[in-house]
CSV table of C-alpha atoms in Angstrom, one decimal:
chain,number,residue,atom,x,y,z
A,1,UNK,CA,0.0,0.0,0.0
A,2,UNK,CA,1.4,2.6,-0.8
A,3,UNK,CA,2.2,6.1,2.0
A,4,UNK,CA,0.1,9.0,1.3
A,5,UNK,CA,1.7,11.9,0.3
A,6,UNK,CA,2.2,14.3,3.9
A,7,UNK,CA,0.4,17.4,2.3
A,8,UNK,CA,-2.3,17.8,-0.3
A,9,UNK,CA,-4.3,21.1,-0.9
A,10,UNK,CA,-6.9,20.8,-3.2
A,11,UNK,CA,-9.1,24.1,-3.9
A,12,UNK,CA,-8.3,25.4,-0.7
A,13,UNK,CA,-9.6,28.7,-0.3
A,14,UNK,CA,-9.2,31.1,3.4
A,15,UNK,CA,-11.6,33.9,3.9
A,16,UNK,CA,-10.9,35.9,7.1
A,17,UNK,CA,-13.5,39.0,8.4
A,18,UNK,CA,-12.5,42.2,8.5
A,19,UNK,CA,-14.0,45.6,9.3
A,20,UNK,CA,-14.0,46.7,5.6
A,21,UNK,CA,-15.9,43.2,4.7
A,22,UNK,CA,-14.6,39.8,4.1
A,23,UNK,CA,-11.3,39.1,2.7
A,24,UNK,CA,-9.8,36.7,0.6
A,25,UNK,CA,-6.4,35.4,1.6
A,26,UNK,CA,-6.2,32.1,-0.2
A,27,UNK,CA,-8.1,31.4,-3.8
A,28,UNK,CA,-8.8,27.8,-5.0
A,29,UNK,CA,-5.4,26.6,-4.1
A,30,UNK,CA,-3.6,23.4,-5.3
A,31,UNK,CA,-0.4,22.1,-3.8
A,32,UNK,CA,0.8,18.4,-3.2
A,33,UNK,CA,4.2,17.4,-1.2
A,34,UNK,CA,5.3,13.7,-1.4
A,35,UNK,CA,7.2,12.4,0.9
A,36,UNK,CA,10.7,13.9,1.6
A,37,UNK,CA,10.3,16.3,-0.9
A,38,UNK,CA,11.8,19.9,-0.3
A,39,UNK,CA,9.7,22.7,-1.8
A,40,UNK,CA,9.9,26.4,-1.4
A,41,UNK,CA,7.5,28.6,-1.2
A,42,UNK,CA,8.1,32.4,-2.3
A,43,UNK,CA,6.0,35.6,-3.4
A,44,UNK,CA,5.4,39.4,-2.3
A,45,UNK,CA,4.7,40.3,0.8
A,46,UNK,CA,0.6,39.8,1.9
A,47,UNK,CA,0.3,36.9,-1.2
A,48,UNK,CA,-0.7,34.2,1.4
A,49,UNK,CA,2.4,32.5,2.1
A,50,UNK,CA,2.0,32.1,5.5
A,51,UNK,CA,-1.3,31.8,5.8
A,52,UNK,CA,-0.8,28.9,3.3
A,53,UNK,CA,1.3,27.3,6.1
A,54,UNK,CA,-0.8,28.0,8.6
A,55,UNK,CA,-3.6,26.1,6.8
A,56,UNK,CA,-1.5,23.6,5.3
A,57,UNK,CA,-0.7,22.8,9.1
A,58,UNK,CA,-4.1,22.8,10.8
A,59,UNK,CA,-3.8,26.0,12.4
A,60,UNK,CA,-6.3,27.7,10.5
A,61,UNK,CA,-9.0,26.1,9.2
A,62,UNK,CA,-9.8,26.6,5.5
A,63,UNK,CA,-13.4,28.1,4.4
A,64,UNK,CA,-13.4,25.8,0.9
A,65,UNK,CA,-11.3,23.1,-0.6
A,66,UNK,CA,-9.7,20.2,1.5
A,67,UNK,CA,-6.5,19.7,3.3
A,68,UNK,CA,-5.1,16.5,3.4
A,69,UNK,CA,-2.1,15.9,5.8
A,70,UNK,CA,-0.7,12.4,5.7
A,71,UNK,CA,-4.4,11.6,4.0
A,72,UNK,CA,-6.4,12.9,6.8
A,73,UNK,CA,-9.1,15.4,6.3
A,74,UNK,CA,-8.4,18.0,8.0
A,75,UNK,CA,-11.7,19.9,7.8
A,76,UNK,CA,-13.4,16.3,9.4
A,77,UNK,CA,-11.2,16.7,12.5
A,78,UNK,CA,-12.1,19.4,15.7
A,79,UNK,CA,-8.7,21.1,17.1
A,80,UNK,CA,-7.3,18.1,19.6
A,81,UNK,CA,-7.4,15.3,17.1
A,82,UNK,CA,-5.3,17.8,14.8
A,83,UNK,CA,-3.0,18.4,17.7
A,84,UNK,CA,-2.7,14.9,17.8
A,85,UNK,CA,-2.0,14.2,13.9
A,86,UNK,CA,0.6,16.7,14.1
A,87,UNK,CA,2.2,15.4,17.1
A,88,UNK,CA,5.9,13.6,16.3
A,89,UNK,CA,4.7,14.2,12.6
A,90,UNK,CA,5.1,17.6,11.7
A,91,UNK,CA,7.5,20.2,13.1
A,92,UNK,CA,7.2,24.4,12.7
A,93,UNK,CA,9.9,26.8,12.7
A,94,UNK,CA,9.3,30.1,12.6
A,95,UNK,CA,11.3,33.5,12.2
A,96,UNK,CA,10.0,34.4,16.2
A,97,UNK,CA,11.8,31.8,17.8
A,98,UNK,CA,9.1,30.7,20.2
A,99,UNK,CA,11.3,29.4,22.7
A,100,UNK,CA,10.1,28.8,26.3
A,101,UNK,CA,12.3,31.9,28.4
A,102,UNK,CA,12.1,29.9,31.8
A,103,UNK,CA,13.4,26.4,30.0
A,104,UNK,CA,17.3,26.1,29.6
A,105,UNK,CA,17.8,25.2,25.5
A,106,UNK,CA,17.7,21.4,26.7
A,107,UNK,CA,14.5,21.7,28.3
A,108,UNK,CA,13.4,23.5,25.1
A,109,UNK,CA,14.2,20.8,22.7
A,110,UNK,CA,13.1,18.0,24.8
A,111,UNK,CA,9.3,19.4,26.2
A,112,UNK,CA,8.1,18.3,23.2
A,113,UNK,CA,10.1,14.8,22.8
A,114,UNK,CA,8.2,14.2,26.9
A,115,UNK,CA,5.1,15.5,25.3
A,116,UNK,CA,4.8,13.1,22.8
A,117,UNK,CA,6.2,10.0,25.0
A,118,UNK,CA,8.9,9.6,23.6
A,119,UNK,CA,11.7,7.7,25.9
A,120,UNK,CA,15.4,9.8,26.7
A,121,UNK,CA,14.1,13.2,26.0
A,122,UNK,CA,16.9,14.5,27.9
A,123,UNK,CA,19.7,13.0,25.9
A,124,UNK,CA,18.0,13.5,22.8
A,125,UNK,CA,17.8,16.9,23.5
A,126,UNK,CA,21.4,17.1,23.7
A,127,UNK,CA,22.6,15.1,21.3
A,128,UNK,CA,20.6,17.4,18.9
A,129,UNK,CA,21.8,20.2,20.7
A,130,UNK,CA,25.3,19.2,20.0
A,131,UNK,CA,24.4,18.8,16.3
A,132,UNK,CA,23.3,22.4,16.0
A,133,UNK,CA,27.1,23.4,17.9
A,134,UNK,CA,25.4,24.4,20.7
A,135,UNK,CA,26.4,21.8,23.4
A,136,UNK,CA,28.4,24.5,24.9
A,137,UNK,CA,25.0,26.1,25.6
A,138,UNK,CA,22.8,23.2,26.7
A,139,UNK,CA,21.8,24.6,30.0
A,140,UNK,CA,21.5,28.1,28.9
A,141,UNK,CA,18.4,30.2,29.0
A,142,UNK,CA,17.2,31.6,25.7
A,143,UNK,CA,17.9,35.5,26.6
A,144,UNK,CA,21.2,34.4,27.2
A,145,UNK,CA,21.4,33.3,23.5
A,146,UNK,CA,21.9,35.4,20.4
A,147,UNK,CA,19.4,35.3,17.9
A,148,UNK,CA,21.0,32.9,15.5
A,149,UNK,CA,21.7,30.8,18.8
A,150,UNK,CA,18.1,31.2,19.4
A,151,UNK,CA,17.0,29.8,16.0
A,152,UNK,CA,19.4,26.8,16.4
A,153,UNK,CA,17.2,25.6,19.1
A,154,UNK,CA,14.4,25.7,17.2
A,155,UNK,CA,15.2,24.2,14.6
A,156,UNK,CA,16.8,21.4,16.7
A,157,UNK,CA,13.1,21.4,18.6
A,158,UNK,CA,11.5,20.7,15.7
A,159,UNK,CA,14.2,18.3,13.8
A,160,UNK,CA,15.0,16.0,17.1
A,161,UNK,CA,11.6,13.9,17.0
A,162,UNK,CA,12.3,13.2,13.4
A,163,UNK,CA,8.6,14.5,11.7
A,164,UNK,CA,8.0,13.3,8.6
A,165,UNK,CA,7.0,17.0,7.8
A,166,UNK,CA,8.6,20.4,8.5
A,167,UNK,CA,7.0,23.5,7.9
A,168,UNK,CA,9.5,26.4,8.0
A,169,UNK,CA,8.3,30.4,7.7
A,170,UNK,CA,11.0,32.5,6.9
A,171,UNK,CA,13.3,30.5,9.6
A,172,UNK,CA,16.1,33.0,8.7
A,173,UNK,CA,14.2,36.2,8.3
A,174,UNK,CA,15.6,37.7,11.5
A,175,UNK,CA,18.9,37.0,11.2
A,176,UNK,CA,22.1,38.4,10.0
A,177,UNK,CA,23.8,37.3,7.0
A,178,UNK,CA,26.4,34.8,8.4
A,179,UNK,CA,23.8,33.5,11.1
A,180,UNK,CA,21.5,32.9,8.4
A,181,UNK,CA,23.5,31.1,6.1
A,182,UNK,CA,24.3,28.6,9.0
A,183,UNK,CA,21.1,28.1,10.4
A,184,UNK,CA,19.9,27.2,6.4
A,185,UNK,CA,22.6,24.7,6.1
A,186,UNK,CA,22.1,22.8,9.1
A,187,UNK,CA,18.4,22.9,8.5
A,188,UNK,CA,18.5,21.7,4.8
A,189,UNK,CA,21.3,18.6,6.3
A,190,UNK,CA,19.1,18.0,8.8
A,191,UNK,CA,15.7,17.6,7.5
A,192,UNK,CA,18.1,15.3,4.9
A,193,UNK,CA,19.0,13.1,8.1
A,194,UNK,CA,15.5,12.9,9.1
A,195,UNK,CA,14.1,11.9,5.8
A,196,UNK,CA,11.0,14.7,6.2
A,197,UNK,CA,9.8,16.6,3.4
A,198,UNK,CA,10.1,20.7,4.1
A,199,UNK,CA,7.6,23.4,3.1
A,200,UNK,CA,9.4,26.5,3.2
A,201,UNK,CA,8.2,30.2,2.8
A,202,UNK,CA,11.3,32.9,2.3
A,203,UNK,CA,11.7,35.8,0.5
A,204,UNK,CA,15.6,34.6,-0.1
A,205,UNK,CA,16.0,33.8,-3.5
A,206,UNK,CA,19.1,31.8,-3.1
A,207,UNK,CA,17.4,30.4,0.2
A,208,UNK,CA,14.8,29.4,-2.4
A,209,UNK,CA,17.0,28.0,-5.1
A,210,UNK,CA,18.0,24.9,-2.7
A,211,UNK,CA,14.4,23.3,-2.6
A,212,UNK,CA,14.1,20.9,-5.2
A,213,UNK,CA,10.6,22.7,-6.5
A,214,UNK,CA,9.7,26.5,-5.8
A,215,UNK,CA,5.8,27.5,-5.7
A,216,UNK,CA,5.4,31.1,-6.3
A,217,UNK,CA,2.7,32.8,-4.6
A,218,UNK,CA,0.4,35.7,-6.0
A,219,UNK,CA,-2.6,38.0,-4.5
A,220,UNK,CA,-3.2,34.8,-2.6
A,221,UNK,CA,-2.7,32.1,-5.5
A,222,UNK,CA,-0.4,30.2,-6.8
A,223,UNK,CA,1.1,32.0,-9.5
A,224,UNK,CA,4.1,29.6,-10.7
């Protein structure tokens, strides 16, 4: 039998409310993502990328169309049996970091391991910690970090339960230019070692240009 692709977005269409009327953020959008596959996702600012992801990953629920995520229906599930399809399967990074302040970068990294059950959170933690170069920091607090420091845990958070699906939002839109380019190579090697397929949204062109398929976005479609 043969795996279901992780993502499939079939017609999917977001309307949100506003005070000037309803708005249209996604139109009749089509995307699929088989397995391992690394594809980008680029556009203008306000052309739906992240609200694609946010969709895409359960977060927001779309108003037409059908997301598919590891051939679940999305729209048939309420917001804990999401949590749980997600859970050990599919990994965000964002460019806030979204650490926890009063959790040391271990305790960071492994919450979610413990959450999920898995056995030797702990080690895990730092063993991925170590992968990232940060073993030096293991039991440091994450305003003790830098920001590409920062974005190193996170991206070892969401790699060191090994998803089969990474979802990554401009993961180096806060940094500086050398912090950047390290935190995209060890994420690319990494999702690499953990066999998941990456949806990425940047504005990097070159960032872009390592994803073995780019999706353009446009005024909320998808353009190319």
């Amino acid at each position: 039998m043969l795996e279901p692709a992780p993502l499939v977005l079939d017609g999917v269409a977001l309307t949100l409310p506003s005070a000037a009327g309803p708005v249209e953020i996604l139109k009749s959008v089509d995307l699929k993502v088989g397995p391992g596959e690394r594809v980008a996702v680029t556009g203008p600012s306000g052309s739906g990328k992240s609200s694609l992801i946010s969709v895409a990953a359960g977060l927001e629920m779309a108003t037409a169309g059908k997301v598919l995520l590891f051939g679940q229906d999305l729209g048939e599930l309420n917001e804990d049996r999401r949590a749980r399809l997600r859970r050990g399967r599919v990994a965000l990074v964002f460019q806030a970091f979204h650490l926890l302040p009063n959790m040391t970068a271990t305790e960071n990294v492994a919450a979610p391991l413990e959450i999920a059950g898995r056995s030797h959170a702990s080690e895990t933690a730092r063993d991925w910690l170590d992968r990232v170069g940060l073993a030096h920091r293991a039991r440091h607090y994450p305003h003790q970090l830098s920001g590409g420091e920062q974005q190193r845990v996170a991206l070892a958070r969401a790699l060191a339960g090994r998803p089969d699906l990474l979802f990554a939002d401009e993961p180096t839109g806060n940094l500086d230019g050398p912090n950047a380019a390290l935190v995209a190579d060890l994420m690319f090697r990494m999702v690499e070692e953990a066999g998941a397929a990456l949806v990425l949204v940047t504005h990097d062109p070159d960032l872009a240009a390592r994803a073995g398929r780019q999706v353009t976005m446009q005024d909320g479609r998808i353009a190319g």
